[in-house]
XYZ file of N, CA and C in Angstrom:
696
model
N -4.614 10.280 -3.506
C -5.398 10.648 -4.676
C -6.866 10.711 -4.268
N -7.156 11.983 -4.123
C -8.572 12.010 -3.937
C -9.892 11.306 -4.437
N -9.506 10.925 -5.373
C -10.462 10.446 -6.542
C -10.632 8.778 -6.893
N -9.695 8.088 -5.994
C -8.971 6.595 -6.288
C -9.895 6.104 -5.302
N -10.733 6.179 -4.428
C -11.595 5.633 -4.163
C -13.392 5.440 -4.823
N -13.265 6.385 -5.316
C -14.541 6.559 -6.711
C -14.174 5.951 -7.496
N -12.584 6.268 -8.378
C -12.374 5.069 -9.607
C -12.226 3.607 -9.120
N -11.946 3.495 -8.057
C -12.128 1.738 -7.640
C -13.449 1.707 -7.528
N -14.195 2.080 -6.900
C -15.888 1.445 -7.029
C -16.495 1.486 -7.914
N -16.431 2.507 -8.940
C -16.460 2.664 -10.434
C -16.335 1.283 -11.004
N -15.084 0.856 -10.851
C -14.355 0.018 -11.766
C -14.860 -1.520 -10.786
N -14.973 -1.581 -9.728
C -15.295 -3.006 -9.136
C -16.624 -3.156 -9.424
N -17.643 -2.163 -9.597
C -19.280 -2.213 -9.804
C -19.401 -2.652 -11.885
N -18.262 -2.401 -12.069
C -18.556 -2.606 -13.757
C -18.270 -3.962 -13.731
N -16.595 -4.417 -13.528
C -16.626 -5.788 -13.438
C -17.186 -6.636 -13.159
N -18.063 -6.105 -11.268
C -19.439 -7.336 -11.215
C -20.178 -7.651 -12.323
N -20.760 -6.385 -12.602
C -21.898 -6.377 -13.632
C -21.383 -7.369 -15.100
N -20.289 -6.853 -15.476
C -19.655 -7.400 -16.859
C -19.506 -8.693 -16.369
N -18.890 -9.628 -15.071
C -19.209 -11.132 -15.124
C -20.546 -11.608 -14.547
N -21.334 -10.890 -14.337
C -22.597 -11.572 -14.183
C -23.111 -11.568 -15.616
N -22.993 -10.524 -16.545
C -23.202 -10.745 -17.691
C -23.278 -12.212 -18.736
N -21.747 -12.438 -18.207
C -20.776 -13.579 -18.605
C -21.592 -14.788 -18.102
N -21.554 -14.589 -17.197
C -22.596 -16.039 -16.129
C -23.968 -16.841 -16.804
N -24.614 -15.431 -17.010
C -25.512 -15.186 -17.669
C -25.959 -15.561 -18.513
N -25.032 -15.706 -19.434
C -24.817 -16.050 -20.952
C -25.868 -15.012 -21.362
N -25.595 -13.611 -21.497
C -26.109 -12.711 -22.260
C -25.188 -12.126 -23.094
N -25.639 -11.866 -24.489
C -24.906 -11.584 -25.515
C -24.806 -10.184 -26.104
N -25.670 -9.474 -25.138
C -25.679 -7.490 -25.352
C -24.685 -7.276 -25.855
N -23.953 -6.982 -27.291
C -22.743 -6.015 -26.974
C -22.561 -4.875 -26.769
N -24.044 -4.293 -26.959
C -24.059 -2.316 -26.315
C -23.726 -2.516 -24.874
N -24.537 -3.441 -24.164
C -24.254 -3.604 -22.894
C -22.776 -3.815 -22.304
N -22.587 -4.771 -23.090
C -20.815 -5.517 -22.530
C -20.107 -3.596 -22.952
N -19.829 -3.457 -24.159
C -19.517 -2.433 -24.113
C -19.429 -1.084 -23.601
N -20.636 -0.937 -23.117
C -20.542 0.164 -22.256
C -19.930 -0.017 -20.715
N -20.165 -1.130 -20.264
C -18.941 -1.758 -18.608
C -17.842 -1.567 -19.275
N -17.160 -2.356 -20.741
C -16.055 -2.154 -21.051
C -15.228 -0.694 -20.518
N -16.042 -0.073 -21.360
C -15.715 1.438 -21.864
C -15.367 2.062 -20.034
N -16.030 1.569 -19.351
C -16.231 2.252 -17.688
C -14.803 1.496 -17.115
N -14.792 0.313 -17.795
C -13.356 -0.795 -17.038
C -12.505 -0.064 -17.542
N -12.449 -0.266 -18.469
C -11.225 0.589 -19.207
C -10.358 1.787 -18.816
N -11.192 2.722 -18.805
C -11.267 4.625 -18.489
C -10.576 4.307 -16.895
N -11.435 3.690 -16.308
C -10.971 3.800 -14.821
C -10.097 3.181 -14.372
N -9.774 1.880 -14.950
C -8.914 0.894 -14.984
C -7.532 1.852 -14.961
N -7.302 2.258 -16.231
C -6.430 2.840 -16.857
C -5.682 4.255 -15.808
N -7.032 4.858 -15.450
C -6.977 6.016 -14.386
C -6.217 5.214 -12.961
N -6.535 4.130 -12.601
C -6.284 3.411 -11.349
C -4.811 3.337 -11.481
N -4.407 3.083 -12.663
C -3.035 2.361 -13.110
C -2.077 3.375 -13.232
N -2.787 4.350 -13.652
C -1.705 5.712 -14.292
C -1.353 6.213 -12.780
N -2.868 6.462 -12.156
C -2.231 6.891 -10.596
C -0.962 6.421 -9.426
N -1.473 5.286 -9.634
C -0.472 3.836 -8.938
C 1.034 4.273 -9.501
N 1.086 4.421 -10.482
C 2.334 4.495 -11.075
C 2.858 5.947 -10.725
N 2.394 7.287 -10.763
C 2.669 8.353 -10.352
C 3.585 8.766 -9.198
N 2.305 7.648 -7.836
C 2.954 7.324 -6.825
C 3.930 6.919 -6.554
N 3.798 5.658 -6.984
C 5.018 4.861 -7.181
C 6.444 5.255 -7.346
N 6.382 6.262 -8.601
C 7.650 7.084 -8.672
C 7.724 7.642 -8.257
N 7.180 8.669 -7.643
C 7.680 9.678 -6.714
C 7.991 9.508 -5.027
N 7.660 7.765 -4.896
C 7.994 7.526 -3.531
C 9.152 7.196 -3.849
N 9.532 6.482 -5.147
C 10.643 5.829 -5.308
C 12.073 7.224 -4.853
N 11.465 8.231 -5.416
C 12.538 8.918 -4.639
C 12.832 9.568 -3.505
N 11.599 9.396 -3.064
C 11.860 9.426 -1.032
C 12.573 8.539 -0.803
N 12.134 7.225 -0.952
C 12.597 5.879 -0.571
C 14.032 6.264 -0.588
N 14.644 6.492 -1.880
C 16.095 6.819 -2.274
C 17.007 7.601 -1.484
N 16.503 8.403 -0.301
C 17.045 9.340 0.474
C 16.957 8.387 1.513
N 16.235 7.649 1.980
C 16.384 6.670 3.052
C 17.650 6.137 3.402
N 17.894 6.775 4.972
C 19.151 6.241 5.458
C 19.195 5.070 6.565
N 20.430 4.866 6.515
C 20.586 3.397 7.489
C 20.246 3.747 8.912
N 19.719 2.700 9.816
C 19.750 1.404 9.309
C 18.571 1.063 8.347
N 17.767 1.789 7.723
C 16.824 1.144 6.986
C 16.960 1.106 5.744
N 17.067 0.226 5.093
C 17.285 0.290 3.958
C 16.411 0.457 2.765
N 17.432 1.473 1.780
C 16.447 2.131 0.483
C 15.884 0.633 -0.161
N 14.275 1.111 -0.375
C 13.979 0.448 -1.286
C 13.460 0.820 -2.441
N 13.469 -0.239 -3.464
C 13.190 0.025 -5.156
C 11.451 -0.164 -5.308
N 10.504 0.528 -5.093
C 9.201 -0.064 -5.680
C 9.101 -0.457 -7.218
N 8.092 -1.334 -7.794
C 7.661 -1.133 -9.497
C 6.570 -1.888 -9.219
N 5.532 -1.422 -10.239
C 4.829 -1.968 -10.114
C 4.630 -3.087 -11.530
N 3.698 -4.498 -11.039
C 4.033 -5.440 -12.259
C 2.618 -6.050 -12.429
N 2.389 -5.148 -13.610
C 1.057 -6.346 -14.008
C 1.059 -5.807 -15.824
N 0.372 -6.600 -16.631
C 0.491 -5.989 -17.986
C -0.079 -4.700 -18.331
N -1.252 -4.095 -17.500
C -1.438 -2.633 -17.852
C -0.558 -1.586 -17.450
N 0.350 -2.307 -16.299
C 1.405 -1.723 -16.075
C 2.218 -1.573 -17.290
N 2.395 -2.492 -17.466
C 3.868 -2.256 -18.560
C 3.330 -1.727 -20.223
N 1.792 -1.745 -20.466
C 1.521 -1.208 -21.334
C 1.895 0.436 -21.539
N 1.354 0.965 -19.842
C 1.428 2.745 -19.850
C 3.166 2.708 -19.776
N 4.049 1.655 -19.709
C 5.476 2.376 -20.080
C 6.097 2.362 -21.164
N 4.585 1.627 -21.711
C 5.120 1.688 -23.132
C 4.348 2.672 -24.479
N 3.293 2.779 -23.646
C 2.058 3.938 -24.582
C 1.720 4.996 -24.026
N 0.923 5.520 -24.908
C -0.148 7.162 -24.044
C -0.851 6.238 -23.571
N -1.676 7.011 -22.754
C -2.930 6.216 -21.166
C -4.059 6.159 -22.931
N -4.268 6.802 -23.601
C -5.281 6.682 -24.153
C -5.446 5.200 -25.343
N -4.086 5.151 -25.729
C -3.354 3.480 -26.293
C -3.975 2.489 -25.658
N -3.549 2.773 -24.820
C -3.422 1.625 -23.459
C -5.192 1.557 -22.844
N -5.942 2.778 -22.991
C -7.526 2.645 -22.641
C -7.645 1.849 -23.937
N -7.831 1.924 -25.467
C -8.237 0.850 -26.321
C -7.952 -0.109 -26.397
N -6.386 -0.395 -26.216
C -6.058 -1.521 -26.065
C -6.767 -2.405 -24.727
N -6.774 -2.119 -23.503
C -7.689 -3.072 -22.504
C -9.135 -2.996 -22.854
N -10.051 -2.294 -23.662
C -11.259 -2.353 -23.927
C -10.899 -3.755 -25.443
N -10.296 -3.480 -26.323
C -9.987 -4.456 -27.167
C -10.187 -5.921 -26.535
N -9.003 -6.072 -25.167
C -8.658 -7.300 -24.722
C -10.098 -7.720 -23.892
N -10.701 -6.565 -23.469
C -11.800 -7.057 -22.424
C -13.105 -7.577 -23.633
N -13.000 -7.191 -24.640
C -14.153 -7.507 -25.679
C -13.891 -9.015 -26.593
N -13.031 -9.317 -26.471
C -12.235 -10.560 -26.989
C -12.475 -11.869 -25.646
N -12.430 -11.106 -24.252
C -12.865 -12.431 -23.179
C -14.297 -11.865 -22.798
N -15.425 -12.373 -23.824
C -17.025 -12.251 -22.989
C -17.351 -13.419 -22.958
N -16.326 -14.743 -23.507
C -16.813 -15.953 -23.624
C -16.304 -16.426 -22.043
N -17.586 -17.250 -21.412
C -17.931 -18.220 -20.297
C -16.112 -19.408 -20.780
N -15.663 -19.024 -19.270
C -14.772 -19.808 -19.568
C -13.138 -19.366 -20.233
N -13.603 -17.848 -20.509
C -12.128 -17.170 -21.328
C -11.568 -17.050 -19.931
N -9.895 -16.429 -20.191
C -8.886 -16.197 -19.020
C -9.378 -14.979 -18.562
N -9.384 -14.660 -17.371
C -9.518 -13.657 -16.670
C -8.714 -12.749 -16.954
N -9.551 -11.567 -17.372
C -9.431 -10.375 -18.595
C -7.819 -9.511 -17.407
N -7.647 -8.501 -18.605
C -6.437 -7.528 -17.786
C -7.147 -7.153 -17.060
N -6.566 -5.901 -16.109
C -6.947 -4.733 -15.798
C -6.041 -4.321 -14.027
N -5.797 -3.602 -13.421
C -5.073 -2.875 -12.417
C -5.436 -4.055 -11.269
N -6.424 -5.156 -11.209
C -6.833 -5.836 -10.054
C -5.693 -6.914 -10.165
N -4.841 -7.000 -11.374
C -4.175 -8.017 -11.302
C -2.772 -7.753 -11.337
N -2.422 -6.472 -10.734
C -1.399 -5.501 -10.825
C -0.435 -6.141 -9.041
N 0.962 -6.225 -9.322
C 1.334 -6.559 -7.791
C 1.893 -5.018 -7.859
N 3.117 -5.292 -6.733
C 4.064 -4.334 -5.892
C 5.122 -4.835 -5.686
N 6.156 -4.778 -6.555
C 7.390 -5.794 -6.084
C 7.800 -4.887 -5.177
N 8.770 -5.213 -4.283
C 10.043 -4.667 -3.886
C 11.173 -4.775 -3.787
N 12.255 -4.102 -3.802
C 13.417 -4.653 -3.937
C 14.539 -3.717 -3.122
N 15.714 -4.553 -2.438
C 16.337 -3.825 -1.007
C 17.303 -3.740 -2.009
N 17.487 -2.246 -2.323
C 18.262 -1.697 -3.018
C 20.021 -1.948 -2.883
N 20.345 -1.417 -1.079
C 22.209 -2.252 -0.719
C 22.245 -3.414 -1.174
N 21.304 -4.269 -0.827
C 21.393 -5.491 -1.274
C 21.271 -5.961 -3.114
N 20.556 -4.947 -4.086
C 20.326 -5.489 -5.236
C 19.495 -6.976 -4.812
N 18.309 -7.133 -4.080
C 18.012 -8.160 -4.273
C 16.037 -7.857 -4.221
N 15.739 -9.038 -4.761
C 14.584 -8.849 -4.502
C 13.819 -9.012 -3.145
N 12.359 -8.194 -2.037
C 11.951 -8.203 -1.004
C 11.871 -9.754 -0.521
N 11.233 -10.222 -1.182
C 10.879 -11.853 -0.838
C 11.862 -12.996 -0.777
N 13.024 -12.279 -1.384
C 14.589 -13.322 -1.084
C 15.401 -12.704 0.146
N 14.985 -11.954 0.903
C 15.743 -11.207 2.229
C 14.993 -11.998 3.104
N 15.561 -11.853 4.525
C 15.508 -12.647 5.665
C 14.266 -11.549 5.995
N 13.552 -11.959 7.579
C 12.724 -11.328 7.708
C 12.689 -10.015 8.652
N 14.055 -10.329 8.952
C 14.484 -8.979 10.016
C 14.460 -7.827 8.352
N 15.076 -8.225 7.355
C 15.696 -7.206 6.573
C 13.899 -7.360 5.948
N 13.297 -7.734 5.720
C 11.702 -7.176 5.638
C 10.749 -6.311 5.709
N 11.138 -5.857 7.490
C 10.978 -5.813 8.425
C 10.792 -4.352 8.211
N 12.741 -4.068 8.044
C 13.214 -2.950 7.995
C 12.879 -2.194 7.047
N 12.584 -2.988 5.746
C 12.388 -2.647 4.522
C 11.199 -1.862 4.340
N 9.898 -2.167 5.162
C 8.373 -1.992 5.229
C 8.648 -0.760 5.923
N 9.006 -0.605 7.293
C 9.697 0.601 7.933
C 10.103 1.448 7.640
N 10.935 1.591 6.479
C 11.450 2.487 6.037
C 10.512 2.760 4.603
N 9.487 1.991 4.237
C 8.778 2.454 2.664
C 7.537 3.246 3.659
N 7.166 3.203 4.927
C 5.925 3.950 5.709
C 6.773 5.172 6.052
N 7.895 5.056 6.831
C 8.509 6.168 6.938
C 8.629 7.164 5.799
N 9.428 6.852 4.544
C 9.172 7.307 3.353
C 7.774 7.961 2.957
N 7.084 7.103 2.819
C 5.462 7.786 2.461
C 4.619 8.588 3.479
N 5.306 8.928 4.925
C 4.696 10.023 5.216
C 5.665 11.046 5.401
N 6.897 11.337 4.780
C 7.242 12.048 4.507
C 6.913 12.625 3.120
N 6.433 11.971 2.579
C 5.863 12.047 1.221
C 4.687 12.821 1.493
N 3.747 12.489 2.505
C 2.132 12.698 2.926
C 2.469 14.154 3.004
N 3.794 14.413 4.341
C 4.202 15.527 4.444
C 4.498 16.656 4.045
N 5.099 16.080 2.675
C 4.922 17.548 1.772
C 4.243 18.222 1.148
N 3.139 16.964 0.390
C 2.306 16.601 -0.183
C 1.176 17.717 0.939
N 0.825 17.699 1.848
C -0.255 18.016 2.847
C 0.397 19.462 3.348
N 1.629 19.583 3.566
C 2.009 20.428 4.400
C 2.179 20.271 6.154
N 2.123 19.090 6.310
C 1.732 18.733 8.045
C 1.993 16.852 7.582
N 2.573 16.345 8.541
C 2.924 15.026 8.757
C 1.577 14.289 9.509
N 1.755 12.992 8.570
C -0.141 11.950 8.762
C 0.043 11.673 10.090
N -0.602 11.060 10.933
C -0.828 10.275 12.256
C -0.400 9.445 11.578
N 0.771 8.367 12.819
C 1.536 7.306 12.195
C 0.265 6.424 13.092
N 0.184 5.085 12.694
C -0.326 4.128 14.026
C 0.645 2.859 13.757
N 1.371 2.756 14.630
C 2.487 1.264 14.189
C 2.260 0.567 15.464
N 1.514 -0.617 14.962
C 0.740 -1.424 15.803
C 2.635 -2.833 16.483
N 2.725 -2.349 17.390
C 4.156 -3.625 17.607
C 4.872 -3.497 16.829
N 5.166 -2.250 16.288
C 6.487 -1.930 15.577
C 7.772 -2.278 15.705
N 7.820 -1.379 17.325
C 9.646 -1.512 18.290
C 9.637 -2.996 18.473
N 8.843 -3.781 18.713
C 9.510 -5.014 19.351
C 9.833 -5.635 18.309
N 9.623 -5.539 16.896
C 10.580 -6.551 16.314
C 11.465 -5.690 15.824
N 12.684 -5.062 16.778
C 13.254 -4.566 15.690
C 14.605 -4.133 16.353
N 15.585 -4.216 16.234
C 17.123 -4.554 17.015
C 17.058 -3.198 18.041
N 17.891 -2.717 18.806
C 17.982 -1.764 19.542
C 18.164 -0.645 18.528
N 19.467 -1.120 17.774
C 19.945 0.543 16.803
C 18.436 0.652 15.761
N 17.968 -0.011 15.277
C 17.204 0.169 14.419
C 15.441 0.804 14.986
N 15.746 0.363 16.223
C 14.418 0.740 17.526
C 14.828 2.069 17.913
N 16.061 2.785 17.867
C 16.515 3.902 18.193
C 16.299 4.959 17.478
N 16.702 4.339 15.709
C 16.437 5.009 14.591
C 15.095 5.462 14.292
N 14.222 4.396 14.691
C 12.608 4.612 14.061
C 11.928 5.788 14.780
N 12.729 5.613 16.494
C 11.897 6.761 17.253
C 12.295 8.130 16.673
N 13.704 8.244 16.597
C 13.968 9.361 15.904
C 13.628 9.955 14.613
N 13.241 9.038 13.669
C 12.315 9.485 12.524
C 11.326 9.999 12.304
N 10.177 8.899 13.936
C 8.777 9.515 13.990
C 8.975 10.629 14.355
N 9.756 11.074 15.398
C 9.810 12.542 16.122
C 10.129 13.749 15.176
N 11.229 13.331 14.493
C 11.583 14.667 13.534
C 10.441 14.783 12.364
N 9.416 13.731 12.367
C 8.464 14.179 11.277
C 7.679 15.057 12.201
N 7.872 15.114 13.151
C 6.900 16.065 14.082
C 5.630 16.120 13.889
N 5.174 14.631 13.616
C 3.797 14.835 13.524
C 2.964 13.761 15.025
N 1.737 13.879 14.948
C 1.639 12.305 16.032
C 1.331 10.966 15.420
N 2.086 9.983 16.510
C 1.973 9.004 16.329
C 2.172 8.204 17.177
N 1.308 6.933 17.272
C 0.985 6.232 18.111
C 1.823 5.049 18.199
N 2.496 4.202 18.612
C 2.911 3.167 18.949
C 2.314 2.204 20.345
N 2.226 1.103 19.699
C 1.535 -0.150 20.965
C 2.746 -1.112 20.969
N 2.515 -1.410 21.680
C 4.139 -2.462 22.147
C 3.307 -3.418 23.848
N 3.476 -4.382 24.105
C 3.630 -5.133 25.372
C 4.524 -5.364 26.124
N 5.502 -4.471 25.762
C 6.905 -4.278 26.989
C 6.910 -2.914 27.124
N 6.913 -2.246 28.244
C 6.934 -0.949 28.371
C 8.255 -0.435 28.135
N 8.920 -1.190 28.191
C 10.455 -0.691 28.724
C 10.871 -0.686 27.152
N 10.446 -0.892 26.218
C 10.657 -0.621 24.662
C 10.786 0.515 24.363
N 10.116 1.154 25.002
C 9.765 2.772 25.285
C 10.711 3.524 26.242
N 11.327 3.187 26.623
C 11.750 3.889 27.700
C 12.663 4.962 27.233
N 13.794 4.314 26.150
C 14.376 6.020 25.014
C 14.076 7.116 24.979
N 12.623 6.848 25.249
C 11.762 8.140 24.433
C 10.776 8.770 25.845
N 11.005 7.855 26.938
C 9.725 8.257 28.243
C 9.832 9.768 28.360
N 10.979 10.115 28.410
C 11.169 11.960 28.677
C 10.443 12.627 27.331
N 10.254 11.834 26.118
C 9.985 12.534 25.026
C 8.130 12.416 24.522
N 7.570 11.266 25.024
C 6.608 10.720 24.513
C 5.655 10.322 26.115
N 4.449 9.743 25.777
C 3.529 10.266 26.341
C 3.174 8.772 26.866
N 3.358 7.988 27.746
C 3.044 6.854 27.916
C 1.892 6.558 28.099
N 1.192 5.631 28.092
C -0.063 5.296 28.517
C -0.141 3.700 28.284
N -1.137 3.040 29.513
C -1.013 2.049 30.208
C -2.966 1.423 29.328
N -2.884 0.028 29.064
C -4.775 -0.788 29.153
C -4.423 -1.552 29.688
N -5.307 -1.302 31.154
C -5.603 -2.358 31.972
C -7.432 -2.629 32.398
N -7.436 -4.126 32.173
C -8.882 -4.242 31.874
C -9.954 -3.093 31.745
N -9.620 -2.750 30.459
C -9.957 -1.980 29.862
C -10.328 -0.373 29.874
N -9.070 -0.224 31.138
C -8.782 1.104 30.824
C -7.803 1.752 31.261
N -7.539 2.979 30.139
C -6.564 3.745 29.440
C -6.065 5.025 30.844
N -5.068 4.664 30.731
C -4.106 5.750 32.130
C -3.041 5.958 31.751
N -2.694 7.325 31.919
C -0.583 7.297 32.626
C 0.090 5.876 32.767
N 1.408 6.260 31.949
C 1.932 4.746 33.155
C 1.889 5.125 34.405
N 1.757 3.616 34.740
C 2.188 4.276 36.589
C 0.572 4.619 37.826
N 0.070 4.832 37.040
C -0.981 4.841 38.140
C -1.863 3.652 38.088
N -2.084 3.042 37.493
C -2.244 1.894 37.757
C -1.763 0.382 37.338
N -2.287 -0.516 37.929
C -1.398 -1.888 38.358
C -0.881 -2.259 36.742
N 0.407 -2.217 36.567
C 0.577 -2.660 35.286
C 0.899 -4.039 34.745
N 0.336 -4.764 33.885
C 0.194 -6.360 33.625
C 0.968 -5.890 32.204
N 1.954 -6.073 31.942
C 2.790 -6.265 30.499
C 2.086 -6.594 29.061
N 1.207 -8.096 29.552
C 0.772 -8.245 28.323
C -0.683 -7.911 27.770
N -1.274 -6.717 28.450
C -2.191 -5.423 28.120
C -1.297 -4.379 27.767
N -0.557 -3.987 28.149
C -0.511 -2.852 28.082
C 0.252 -2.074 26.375
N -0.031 -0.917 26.315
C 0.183 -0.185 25.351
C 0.598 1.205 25.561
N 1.832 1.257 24.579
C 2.416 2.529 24.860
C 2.351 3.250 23.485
């Protein structure tokens, strides 16, 4: 979303302002009101976007095949569940309402998208992300990045630069087999770092090795290779 970095600074520059207000003990309500009115609008914009996403990865995710397993995103915070229950414009009065009701020093920390999570949930399993072991985690995260740049992909017309910092090494042989073959058929580039070279080796005929040794970048193979520098 082009624009989701303006409505977050938007919306984090009002909130400062609206609790220094609070701090303050200043009693403006043109003032409080007008941050409101800015929390609100953008708030609301932050939330509606999030959620857009959200669903429409949910059905990439859904095409996700083994070994990685589909996962369920939702997102959970109360402005969340307001827009599934109202128009965005409901739901803008209603959080300006709630934000005008906490200007008192000491009220609960008002709604708004900052207090919004990301559940997940491993769909074969019906269970929730945080009750799976950490291999099935693992896989789970793997396959929601995989997902979202296939998403990027269509979305753009051309597949993102992946960067998966020690990806392959935690991750079984079949499932280390699977991932290379995913990055490749997105046919886009992407980088992988690993400290075993030989993690790589599936793919040496396919992919482009390269070696850091005190601090610098070569071919494998031409120079002295120390394992726990190096990056492929």
């Amino acid at each position: 979303d082009p624009e989701h970095s303006t409505r977050v600074n938007g919306y984090e520059h009002a909130w400062r302002e609206r609790n220094r207000l609070i701090r303050d003990g200043v009693r403006d309500a043109a003032w409080y009101a007008a941050l409101e009115e800015t929390l609100a609008a953008t708030g609301v914009a932050v939330a509606a976007a999030r959620a857009a996403l959200v669903a429409r990865l949910n059905r990439i995710c859904a095409e996700t095949e083994a070994p990685f397993p589909a996962a369920a995103l939702r997102l959970e915070g109360t402005v969340d569940r307001w827009l599934e229950e109202a128009p965005a414009l409901d739901v803008d009065e209603r959080l300006r309402a709630t934000l005008a009701a906490g200007r008192r020093p000491g009220s609960p920390e008002a709604e708004g998208p900052h207090r919004s999570d990301l559940a997940v949930r491993h769909v074969p399993k019906d269970m929730p992300a945080e009750r799976c072991s950490t291999g099935e985690q693992k896989a789970l995260l793997v396959g929601i990045v995989l997902a979202h740049a296939r998403l990027q992909a269509v979305d753009e017309g051309a597949a993102p630069i992946l960067l998966l910092d020690e990806v392959a090494a935690h991750l079984d042989d079949r499932r280390r087999a699977a991932l290379f073959e995913a990055v490749l058929a997105l046919g886009g580039q992407a980088w992988l770092t690993g400290t075993d070279q030989g993690v790589f080796a599936p793919i040496a005929d396919r992919a482009q090795i390269l070696e850091v040794t005190d601090g610098r970048l070569a071919p494998a193979g031409t120079v002295g290779f120390r394992g726990e520098t190096s990056n492929g």
